[in-house]
Coordinates of C-alpha atoms and ligand atoms in Angstrom, one line a residue:
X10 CA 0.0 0.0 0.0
X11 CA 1.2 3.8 -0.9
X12 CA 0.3 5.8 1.5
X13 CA -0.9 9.4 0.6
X14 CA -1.3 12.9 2.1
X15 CA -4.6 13.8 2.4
X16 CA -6.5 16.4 1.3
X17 CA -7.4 18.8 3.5
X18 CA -11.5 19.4 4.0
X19 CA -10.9 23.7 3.9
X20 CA -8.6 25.9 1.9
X21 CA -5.0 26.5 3.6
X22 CA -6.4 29.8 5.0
X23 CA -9.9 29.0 6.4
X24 CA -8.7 28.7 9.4
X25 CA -6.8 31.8 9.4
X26 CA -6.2 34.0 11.8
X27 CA -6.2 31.3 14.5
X28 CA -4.1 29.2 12.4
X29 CA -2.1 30.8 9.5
X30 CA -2.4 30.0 6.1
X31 CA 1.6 29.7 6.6
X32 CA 1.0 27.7 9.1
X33 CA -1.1 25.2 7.2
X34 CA 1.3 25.4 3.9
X35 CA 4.5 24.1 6.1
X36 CA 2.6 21.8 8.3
X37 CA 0.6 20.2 6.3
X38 CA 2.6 20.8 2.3
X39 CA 5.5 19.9 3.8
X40 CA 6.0 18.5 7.4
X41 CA 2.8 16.0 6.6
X42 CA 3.9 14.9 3.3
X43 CA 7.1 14.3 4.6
X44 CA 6.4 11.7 6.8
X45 CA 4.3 10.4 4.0
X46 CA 7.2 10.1 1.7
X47 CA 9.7 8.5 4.1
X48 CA 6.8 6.4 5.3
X49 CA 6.4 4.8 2.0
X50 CA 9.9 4.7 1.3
X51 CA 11.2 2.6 4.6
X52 CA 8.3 0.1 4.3
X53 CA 9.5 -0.6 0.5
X54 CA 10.0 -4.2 0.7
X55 CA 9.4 -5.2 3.8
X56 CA 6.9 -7.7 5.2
X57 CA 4.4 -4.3 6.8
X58 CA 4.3 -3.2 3.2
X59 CA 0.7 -3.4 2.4
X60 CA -0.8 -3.4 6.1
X61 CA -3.1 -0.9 7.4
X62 CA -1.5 2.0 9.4
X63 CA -3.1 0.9 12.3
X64 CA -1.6 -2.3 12.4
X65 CA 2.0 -0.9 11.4
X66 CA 1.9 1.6 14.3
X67 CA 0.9 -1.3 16.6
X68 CA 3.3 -3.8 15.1
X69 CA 6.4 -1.5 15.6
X70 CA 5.6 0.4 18.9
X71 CA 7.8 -1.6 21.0
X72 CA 10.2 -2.8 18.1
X73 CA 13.1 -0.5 18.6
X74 CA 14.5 -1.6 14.6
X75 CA 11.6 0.0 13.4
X76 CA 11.4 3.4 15.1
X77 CA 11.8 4.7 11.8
X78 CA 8.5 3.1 10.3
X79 CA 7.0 3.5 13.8
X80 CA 7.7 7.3 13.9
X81 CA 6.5 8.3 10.2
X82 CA 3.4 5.9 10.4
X83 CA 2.4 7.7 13.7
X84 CA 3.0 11.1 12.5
X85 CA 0.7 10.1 9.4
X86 CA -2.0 8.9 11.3
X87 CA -2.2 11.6 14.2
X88 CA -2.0 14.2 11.2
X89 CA -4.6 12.4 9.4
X90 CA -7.1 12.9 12.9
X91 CA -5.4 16.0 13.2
X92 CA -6.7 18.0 10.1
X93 CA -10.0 15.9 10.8
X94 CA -10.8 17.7 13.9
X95 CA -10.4 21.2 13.1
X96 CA -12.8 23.4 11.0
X97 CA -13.4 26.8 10.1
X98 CA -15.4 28.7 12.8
X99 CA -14.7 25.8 15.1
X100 CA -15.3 25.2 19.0
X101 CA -18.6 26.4 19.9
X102 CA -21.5 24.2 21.4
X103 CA -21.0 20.0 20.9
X104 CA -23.5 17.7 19.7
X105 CA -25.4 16.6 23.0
X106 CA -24.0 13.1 22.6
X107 CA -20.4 14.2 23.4
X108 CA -21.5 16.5 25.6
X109 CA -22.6 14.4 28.1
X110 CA -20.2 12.1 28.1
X111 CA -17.3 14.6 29.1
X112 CA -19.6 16.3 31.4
X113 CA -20.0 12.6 33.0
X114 CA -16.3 11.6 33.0
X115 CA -14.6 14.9 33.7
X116 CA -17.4 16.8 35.7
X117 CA -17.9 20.0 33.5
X118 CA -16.9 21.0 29.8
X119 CA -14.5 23.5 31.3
X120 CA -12.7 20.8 33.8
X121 CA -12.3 18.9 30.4
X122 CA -11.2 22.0 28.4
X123 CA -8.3 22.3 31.1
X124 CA -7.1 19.4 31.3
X125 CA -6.5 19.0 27.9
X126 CA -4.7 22.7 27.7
X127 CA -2.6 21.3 30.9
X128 CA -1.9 18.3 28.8
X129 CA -0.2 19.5 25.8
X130 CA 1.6 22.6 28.2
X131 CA 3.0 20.2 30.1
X132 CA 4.3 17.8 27.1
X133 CA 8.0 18.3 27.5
X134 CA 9.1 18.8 24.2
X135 CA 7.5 17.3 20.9
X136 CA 4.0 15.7 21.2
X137 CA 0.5 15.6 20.9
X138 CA -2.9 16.2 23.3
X139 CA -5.2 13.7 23.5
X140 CA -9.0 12.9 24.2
X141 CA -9.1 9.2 23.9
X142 CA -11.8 6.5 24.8
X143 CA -10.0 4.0 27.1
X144 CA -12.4 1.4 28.2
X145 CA -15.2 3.2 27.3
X146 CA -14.6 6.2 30.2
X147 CA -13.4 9.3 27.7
X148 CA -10.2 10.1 29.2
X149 CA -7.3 13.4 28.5
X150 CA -3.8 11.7 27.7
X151 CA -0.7 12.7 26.4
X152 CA 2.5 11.1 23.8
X153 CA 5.8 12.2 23.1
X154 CA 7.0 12.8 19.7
X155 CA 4.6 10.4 17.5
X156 CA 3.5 8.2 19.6
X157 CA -0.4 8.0 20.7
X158 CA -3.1 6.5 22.3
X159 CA -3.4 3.5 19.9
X160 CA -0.2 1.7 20.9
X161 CA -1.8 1.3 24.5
X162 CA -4.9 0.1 22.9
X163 CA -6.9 3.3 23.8
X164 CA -9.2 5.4 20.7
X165 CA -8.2 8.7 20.4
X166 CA -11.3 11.0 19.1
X167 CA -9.1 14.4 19.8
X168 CA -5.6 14.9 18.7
X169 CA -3.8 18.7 19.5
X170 CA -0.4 18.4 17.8
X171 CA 1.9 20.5 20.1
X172 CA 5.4 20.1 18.0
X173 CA 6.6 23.5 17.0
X174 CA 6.0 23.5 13.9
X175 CA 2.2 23.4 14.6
X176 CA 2.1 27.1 16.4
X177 CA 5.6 28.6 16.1
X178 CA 4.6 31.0 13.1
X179 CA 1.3 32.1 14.9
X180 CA 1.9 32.0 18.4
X181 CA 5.8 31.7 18.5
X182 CA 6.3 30.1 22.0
X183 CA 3.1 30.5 23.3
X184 CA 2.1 27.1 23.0
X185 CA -0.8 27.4 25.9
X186 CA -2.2 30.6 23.9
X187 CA -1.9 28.4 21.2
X188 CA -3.8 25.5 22.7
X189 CA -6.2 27.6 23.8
X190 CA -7.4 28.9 20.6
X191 CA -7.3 25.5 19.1
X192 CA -9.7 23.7 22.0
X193 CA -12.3 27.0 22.2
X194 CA -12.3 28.2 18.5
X195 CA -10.8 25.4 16.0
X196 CA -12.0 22.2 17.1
X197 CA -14.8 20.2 15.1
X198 CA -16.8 18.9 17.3
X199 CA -19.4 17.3 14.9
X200 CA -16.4 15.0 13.7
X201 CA -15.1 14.0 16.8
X202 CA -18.3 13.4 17.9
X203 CA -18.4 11.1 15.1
X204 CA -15.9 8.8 16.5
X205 CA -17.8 7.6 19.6
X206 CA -18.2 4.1 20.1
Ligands
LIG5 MN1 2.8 18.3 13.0

Protein backbone atom coordinates (compact mmCIF):
# COMPACT_ATOMS: atom_id res chain seq x y z
CA UNK A 1 0.00 0.00 0.00
CA UNK A 2 1.20 3.76 -0.91
CA UNK A 3 0.33 5.82 1.55
CA UNK A 4 -0.88 9.39 0.59
CA UNK A 5 -1.35 12.88 2.06
CA UNK A 6 -4.57 13.77 2.39
CA UNK A 7 -6.54 16.41 1.27
CA UNK A 8 -7.38 18.79 3.48
CA UNK A 9 -11.47 19.41 3.99
CA UNK A 10 -10.89 23.71 3.91
CA UNK A 11 -8.62 25.89 1.86
CA UNK A 12 -4.96 26.54 3.60
CA UNK A 13 -6.44 29.83 4.97
CA UNK A 14 -9.86 28.96 6.42
CA UNK A 15 -8.71 28.72 9.39
CA UNK A 16 -6.84 31.81 9.42
CA UNK A 17 -6.23 34.00 11.83
CA UNK A 18 -6.22 31.35 14.50
CA UNK A 19 -4.10 29.21 12.43
CA UNK A 20 -2.09 30.80 9.51
CA UNK A 21 -2.38 29.95 6.06
CA UNK A 22 1.62 29.67 6.59
CA UNK A 23 1.01 27.69 9.09
CA UNK A 24 -1.06 25.15 7.17
CA UNK A 25 1.28 25.43 3.89
CA UNK A 26 4.48 24.11 6.08
CA UNK A 27 2.60 21.82 8.30
CA UNK A 28 0.58 20.21 6.28
CA UNK A 29 2.59 20.82 2.34
CA UNK A 30 5.52 19.88 3.85
CA UNK A 31 6.01 18.51 7.42
CA UNK A 32 2.81 15.96 6.61
CA UNK A 33 3.93 14.94 3.26
CA UNK A 34 7.11 14.34 4.64
CA UNK A 35 6.37 11.72 6.80
CA UNK A 36 4.31 10.41 4.04
CA UNK A 37 7.23 10.12 1.74
CA UNK A 38 9.74 8.50 4.09
CA UNK A 39 6.81 6.36 5.32
CA UNK A 40 6.43 4.82 2.00
CA UNK A 41 9.93 4.72 1.33
CA UNK A 42 11.19 2.62 4.59
CA UNK A 43 8.35 0.07 4.29
CA UNK A 44 9.46 -0.58 0.49
CA UNK A 45 10.05 -4.17 0.69
CA UNK A 46 9.42 -5.20 3.79
CA UNK A 47 6.88 -7.69 5.21
CA UNK A 48 4.41 -4.30 6.76
CA UNK A 49 4.27 -3.18 3.23
CA UNK A 50 0.66 -3.44 2.37
CA UNK A 51 -0.80 -3.40 6.14
CA UNK A 52 -3.08 -0.90 7.36
CA UNK A 53 -1.50 2.00 9.40
CA UNK A 54 -3.10 0.93 12.29
CA UNK A 55 -1.56 -2.29 12.35
CA UNK A 56 1.98 -0.94 11.44
CA UNK A 57 1.88 1.56 14.27
CA UNK A 58 0.86 -1.33 16.55
CA UNK A 59 3.30 -3.76 15.09
CA UNK A 60 6.39 -1.50 15.57
CA UNK A 61 5.60 0.45 18.90
CA UNK A 62 7.80 -1.57 21.02
CA UNK A 63 10.23 -2.76 18.14
CA UNK A 64 13.11 -0.54 18.57
CA UNK A 65 14.51 -1.56 14.62
CA UNK A 66 11.60 -0.04 13.43
CA UNK A 67 11.41 3.36 15.08
CA UNK A 68 11.83 4.72 11.78
CA UNK A 69 8.50 3.15 10.27
CA UNK A 70 7.01 3.47 13.80
CA UNK A 71 7.71 7.30 13.85
CA UNK A 72 6.53 8.33 10.17
CA UNK A 73 3.36 5.91 10.37
CA UNK A 74 2.36 7.65 13.69
CA UNK A 75 3.05 11.07 12.54
CA UNK A 76 0.68 10.13 9.41
CA UNK A 77 -1.96 8.91 11.28
CA UNK A 78 -2.18 11.62 14.19
CA UNK A 79 -2.00 14.18 11.19
CA UNK A 80 -4.55 12.43 9.42
CA UNK A 81 -7.06 12.92 12.87
CA UNK A 82 -5.45 16.00 13.24
CA UNK A 83 -6.72 18.04 10.08
CA UNK A 84 -10.02 15.91 10.79
CA UNK A 85 -10.79 17.69 13.92
CA UNK A 86 -10.35 21.20 13.11
CA UNK A 87 -12.80 23.38 11.01
CA UNK A 88 -13.44 26.82 10.10
CA UNK A 89 -15.39 28.74 12.79
CA UNK A 90 -14.67 25.81 15.10
CA UNK A 91 -15.29 25.17 18.97
CA UNK A 92 -18.59 26.40 19.92
CA UNK A 93 -21.50 24.16 21.36
CA UNK A 94 -21.01 20.05 20.90
CA UNK A 95 -23.45 17.72 19.74
CA UNK A 96 -25.42 16.55 22.96
CA UNK A 97 -23.99 13.11 22.61
CA UNK A 98 -20.39 14.17 23.36
CA UNK A 99 -21.46 16.54 25.59
CA UNK A 100 -22.61 14.42 28.09
CA UNK A 101 -20.16 12.07 28.05
CA UNK A 102 -17.27 14.64 29.09
CA UNK A 103 -19.62 16.29 31.37
CA UNK A 104 -20.02 12.58 32.99
CA UNK A 105 -16.30 11.65 33.00
CA UNK A 106 -14.62 14.88 33.69
CA UNK A 107 -17.39 16.80 35.74
CA UNK A 108 -17.92 19.98 33.53
CA UNK A 109 -16.87 21.03 29.78
CA UNK A 110 -14.54 23.54 31.32
CA UNK A 111 -12.71 20.85 33.75
CA UNK A 112 -12.34 18.89 30.45
CA UNK A 113 -11.17 21.98 28.42
CA UNK A 114 -8.34 22.34 31.13
CA UNK A 115 -7.07 19.36 31.26
CA UNK A 116 -6.55 18.98 27.89
CA UNK A 117 -4.71 22.67 27.66
CA UNK A 118 -2.58 21.31 30.85
CA UNK A 119 -1.91 18.27 28.81
CA UNK A 120 -0.22 19.46 25.82
CA UNK A 121 1.65 22.61 28.18
CA UNK A 122 2.97 20.19 30.12
CA UNK A 123 4.28 17.77 27.10
CA UNK A 124 7.97 18.28 27.55
CA UNK A 125 9.06 18.82 24.16
CA UNK A 126 7.51 17.26 20.88
CA UNK A 127 4.03 15.67 21.18
CA UNK A 128 0.48 15.57 20.91
CA UNK A 129 -2.86 16.18 23.34
CA UNK A 130 -5.21 13.68 23.46
CA UNK A 131 -9.01 12.95 24.23
CA UNK A 132 -9.12 9.24 23.86
CA UNK A 133 -11.77 6.52 24.83
CA UNK A 134 -9.99 4.00 27.07
CA UNK A 135 -12.38 1.37 28.19
CA UNK A 136 -15.18 3.17 27.33
CA UNK A 137 -14.61 6.24 30.15
CA UNK A 138 -13.44 9.32 27.72
CA UNK A 139 -10.17 10.13 29.18
CA UNK A 140 -7.26 13.37 28.49
CA UNK A 141 -3.81 11.66 27.66
CA UNK A 142 -0.74 12.69 26.45
CA UNK A 143 2.47 11.06 23.76
CA UNK A 144 5.78 12.20 23.14
CA UNK A 145 7.04 12.85 19.66
CA UNK A 146 4.60 10.35 17.52
CA UNK A 147 3.49 8.16 19.56
CA UNK A 148 -0.37 8.05 20.66
CA UNK A 149 -3.15 6.54 22.32
CA UNK A 150 -3.42 3.53 19.94
CA UNK A 151 -0.25 1.74 20.92
CA UNK A 152 -1.76 1.32 24.55
CA UNK A 153 -4.90 0.07 22.91
CA UNK A 154 -6.91 3.25 23.79
CA UNK A 155 -9.21 5.39 20.74
CA UNK A 156 -8.16 8.65 20.44
CA UNK A 157 -11.31 10.99 19.13
CA UNK A 158 -9.10 14.35 19.79
CA UNK A 159 -5.63 14.87 18.72
CA UNK A 160 -3.79 18.66 19.46
CA UNK A 161 -0.40 18.40 17.75
CA UNK A 162 1.94 20.46 20.11
CA UNK A 163 5.41 20.09 18.05
CA UNK A 164 6.62 23.49 17.02
CA UNK A 165 5.97 23.45 13.85
CA UNK A 166 2.20 23.41 14.64
CA UNK A 167 2.06 27.06 16.42
CA UNK A 168 5.65 28.63 16.11
CA UNK A 169 4.60 30.97 13.11
CA UNK A 170 1.29 32.14 14.95
CA UNK A 171 1.88 31.98 18.42
CA UNK A 172 5.83 31.66 18.49
CA UNK A 173 6.35 30.09 22.04
CA UNK A 174 3.11 30.48 23.31
CA UNK A 175 2.06 27.06 22.97
CA UNK A 176 -0.80 27.36 25.93
CA UNK A 177 -2.23 30.58 23.88
CA UNK A 178 -1.89 28.41 21.19
CA UNK A 179 -3.82 25.47 22.71
CA UNK A 180 -6.16 27.60 23.79
CA UNK A 181 -7.43 28.87 20.64
CA UNK A 182 -7.27 25.53 19.05
CA UNK A 183 -9.67 23.67 22.02
CA UNK A 184 -12.28 26.97 22.18
CA UNK A 185 -12.34 28.24 18.49
CA UNK A 186 -10.82 25.41 15.97
CA UNK A 187 -11.96 22.23 17.08
CA UNK A 188 -14.83 20.23 15.07
CA UNK A 189 -16.79 18.88 17.28
CA UNK A 190 -19.43 17.33 14.88
CA UNK A 191 -16.41 14.98 13.72
CA UNK A 192 -15.10 13.97 16.82
CA UNK A 193 -18.27 13.41 17.93
CA UNK A 194 -18.45 11.07 15.08
CA UNK A 195 -15.90 8.85 16.48
CA UNK A 196 -17.76 7.62 19.56
CA UNK A 197 -18.24 4.07 20.06
MN1 LIG B 1 2.82 18.25 13.03
Amino acid sequence: MTFELPKLDYQNDALAPIMSQETLDLHHGKHHQTYVTNLNNLLKDTDLAGASLEEIIKKTAKDNSKAGIFNNAGQHWNHILFWKCMKPKGGGVMPSELEKRIVADFGSIDKFKEDFIQAGVTQFGSGWAWLAIDNGKLIVTKSANASNPLVQNMKPILGCDVWEHSYYVDYRNRRPDYLKAFINDLVNWEYVASLLD
